[in-house]
PDB file of C-alpha atoms in Angstrom:
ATOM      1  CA  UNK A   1       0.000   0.000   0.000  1.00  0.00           C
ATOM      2  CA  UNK A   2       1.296   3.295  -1.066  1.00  0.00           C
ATOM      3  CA  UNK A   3       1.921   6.067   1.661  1.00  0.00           C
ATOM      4  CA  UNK A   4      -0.830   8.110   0.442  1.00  0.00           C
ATOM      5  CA  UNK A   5      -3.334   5.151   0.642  1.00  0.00           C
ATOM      6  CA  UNK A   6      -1.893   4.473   4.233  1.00  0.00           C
ATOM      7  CA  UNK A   7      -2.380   7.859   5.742  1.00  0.00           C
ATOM      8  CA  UNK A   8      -5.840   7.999   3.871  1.00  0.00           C
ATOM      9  CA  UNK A   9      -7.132   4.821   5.723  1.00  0.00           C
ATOM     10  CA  UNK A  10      -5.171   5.760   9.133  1.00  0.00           C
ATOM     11  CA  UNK A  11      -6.789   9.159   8.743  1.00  0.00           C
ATOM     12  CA  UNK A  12     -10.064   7.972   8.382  1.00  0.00           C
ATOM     13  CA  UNK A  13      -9.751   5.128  11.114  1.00  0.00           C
ATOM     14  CA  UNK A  14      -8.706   7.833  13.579  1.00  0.00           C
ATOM     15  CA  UNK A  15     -11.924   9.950  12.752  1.00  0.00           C
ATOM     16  CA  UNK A  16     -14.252   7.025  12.660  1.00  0.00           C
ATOM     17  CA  UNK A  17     -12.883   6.327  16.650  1.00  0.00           C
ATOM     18  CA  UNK A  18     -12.829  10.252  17.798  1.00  0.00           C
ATOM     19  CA  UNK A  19     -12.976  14.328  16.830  1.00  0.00           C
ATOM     20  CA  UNK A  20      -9.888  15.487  15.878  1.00  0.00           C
ATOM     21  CA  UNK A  21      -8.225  18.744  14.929  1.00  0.00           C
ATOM     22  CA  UNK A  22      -6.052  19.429  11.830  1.00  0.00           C
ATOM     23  CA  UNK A  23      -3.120  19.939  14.744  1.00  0.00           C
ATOM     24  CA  UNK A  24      -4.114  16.513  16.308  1.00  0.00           C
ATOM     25  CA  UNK A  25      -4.226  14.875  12.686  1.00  0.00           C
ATOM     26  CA  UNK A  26      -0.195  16.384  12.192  1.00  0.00           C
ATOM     27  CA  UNK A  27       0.779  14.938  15.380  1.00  0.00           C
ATOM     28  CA  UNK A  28      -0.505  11.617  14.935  1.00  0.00           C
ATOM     29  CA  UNK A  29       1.280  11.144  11.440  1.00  0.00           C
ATOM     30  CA  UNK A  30       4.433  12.756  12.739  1.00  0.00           C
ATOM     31  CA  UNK A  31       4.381   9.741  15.246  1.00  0.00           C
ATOM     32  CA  UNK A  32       4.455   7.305  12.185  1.00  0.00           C
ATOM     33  CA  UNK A  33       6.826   9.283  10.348  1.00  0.00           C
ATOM     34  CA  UNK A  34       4.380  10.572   7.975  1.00  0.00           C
ATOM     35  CA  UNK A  35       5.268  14.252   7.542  1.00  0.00           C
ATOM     36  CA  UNK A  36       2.704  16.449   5.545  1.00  0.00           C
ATOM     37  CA  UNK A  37       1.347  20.231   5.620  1.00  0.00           C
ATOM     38  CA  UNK A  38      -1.552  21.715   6.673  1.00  0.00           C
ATOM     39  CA  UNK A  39      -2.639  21.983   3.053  1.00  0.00           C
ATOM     40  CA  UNK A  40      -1.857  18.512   1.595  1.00  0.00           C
ATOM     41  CA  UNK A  41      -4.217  17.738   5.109  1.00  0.00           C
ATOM     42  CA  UNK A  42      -6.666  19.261   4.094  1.00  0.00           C
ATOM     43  CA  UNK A  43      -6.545  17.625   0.658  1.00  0.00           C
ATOM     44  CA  UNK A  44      -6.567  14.217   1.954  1.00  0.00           C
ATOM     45  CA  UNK A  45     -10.004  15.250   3.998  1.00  0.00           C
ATOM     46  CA  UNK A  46     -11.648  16.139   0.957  1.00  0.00           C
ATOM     47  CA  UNK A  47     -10.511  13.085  -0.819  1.00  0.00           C
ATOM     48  CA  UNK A  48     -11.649  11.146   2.245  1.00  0.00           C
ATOM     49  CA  UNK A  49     -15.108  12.568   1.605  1.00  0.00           C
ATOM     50  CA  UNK A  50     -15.339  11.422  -1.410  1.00  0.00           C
ATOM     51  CA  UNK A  51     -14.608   7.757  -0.570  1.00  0.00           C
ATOM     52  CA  UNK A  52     -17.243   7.696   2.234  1.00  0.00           C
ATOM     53  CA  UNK A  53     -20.433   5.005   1.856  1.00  0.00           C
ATOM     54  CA  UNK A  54     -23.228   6.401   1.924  1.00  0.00           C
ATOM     55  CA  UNK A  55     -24.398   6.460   5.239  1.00  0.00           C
ATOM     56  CA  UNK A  56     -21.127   8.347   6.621  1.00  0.00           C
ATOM     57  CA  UNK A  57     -20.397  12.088   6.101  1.00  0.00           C
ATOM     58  CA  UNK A  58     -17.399  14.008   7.295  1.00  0.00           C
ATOM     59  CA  UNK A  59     -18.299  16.645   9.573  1.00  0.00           C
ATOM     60  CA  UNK A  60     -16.629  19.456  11.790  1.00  0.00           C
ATOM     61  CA  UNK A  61     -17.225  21.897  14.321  1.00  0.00           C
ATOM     62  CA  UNK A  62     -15.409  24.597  16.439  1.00  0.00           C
ATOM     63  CA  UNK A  63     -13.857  24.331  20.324  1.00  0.00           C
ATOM     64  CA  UNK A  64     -11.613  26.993  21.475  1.00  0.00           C
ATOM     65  CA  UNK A  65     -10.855  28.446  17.951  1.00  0.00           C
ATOM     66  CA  UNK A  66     -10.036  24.628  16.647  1.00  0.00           C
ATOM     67  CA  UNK A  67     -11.723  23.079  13.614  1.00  0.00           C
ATOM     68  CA  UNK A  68     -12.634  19.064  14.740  1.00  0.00           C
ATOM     69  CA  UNK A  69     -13.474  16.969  12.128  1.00  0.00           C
ATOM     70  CA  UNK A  70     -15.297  13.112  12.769  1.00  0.00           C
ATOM     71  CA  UNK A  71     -17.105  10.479  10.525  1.00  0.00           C
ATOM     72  CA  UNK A  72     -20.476  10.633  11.736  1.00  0.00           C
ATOM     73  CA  UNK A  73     -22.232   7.450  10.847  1.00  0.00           C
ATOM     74  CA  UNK A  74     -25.914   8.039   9.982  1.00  0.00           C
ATOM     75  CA  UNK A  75     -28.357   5.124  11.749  1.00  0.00           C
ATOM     76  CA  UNK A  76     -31.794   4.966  10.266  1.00  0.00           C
ATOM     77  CA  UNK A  77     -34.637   5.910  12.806  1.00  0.00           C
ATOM     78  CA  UNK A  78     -36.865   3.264  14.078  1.00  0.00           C
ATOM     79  CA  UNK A  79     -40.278   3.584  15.574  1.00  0.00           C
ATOM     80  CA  UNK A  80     -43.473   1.976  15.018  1.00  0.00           C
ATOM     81  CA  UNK A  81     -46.319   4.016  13.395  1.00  0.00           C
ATOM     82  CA  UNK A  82     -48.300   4.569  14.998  1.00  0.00           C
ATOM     83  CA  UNK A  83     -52.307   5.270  13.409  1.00  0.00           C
ATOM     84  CA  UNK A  84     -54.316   8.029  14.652  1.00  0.00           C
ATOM     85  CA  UNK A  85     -58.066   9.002  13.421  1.00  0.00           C
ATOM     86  CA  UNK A  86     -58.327  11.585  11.332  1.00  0.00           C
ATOM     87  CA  UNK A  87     -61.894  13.837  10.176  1.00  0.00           C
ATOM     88  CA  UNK A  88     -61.921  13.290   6.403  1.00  0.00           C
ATOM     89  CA  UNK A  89     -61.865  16.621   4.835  1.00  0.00           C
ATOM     90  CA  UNK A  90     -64.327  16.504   1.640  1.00  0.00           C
ATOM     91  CA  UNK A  91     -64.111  20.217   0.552  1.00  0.00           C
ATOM     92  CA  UNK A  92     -61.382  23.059   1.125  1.00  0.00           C
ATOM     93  CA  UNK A  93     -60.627  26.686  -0.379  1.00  0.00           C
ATOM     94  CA  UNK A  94     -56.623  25.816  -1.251  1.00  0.00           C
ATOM     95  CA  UNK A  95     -57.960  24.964  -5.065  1.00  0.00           C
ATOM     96  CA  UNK A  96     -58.494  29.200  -4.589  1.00  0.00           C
ATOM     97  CA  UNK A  97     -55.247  30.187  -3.985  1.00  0.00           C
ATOM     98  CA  UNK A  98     -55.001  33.967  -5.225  1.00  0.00           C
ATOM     99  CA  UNK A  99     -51.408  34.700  -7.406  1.00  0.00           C
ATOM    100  CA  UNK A 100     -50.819  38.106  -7.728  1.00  0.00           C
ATOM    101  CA  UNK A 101     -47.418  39.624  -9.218  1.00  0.00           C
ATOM    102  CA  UNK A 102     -46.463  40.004  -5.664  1.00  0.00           C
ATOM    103  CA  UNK A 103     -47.026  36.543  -4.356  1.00  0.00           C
ATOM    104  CA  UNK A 104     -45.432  35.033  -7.605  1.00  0.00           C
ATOM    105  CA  UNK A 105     -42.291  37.232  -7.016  1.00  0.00           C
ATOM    106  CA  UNK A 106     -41.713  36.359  -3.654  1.00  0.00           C
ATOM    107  CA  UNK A 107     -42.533  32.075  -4.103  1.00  0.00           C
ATOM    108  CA  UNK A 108     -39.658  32.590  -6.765  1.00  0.00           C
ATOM    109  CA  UNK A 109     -37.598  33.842  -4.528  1.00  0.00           C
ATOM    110  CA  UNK A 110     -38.310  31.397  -1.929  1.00  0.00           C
ATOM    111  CA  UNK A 111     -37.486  28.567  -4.374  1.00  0.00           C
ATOM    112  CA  UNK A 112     -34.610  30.439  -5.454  1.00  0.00           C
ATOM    113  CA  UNK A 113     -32.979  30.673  -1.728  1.00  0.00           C
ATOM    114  CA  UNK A 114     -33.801  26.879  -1.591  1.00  0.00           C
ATOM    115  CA  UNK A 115     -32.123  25.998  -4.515  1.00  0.00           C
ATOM    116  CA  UNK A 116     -29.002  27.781  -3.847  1.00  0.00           C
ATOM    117  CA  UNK A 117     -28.909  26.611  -0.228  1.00  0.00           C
ATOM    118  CA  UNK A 118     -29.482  30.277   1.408  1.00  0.00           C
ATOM    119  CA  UNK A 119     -30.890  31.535   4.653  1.00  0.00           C
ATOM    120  CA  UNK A 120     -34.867  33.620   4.548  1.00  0.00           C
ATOM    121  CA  UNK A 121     -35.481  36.394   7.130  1.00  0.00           C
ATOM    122  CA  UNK A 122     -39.048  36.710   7.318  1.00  0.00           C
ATOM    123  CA  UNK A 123     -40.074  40.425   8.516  1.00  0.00           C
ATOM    124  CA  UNK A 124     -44.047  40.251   8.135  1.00  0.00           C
ATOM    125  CA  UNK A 125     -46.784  37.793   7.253  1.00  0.00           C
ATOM    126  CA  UNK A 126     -49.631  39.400   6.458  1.00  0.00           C
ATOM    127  CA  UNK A 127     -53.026  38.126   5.389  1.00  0.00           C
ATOM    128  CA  UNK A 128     -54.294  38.119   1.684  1.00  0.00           C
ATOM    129  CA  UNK A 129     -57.976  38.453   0.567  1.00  0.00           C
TER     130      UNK A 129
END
């Protein structure tokens, strides 16, 4: 196995087990002799993103001014459904819905910011017709 493959998979192992900071990450392959910079780190976390199944993501988070990254492993949820009785609903007003210029602008915006992943601040919700 090739040194790059090697620090990949120790990499990876070590995050799977624990957080750890890029300074942590250093430390740990200076202790195997496996000398790289902050930058070529931060290149081997991307590429270990990319060989991830499907149910793991890499993610991080901040303590003390430190970036910690970890494997989180994603379980799926289990519960029982549970059925509750519902009044069957036979006739509503949503077939109505009222689309002025106004309303059309902002739902394109709204799908816009969805699309492109961005944050809505909502100042006033006022009642149409």
């Amino acid at each position: 196995m090739s040194k790059y493959l090697k620090r990949l998979h120790d990499i990876q192992t070590w995050l799977r087990a624990e957080p750890l900071g890029i300074s942590d990450i250093l430390k740990r392959l200076e202790n195997q002799d496996l000398e790289v910079s902050r930058r070529q780190l931060n290149r081997d976390l991307s590429a270990i993103q990319s060989m991830l199944e499907d149910k793991e993501r890499l993610t991080h988070f901040f303590k003390a001014g430190q970036k910690y990254f970890y494997i989180h492993i994603a379980t799926p949820f289990k519960s029982e459904r549970i059925a509750i009785e519902t009044t069957e609903i036979y006739h509503t007003n949503f077939y109505n819905q009222i689309l002025t210029d106004e309303i059309q602008f902002n739902l394109e915006l709204i799908q816009t910011a969805i699309k492109e992943q961005k944050r809505l601040k909502i100042k006033l919700i006022k009642k149409t017709a």
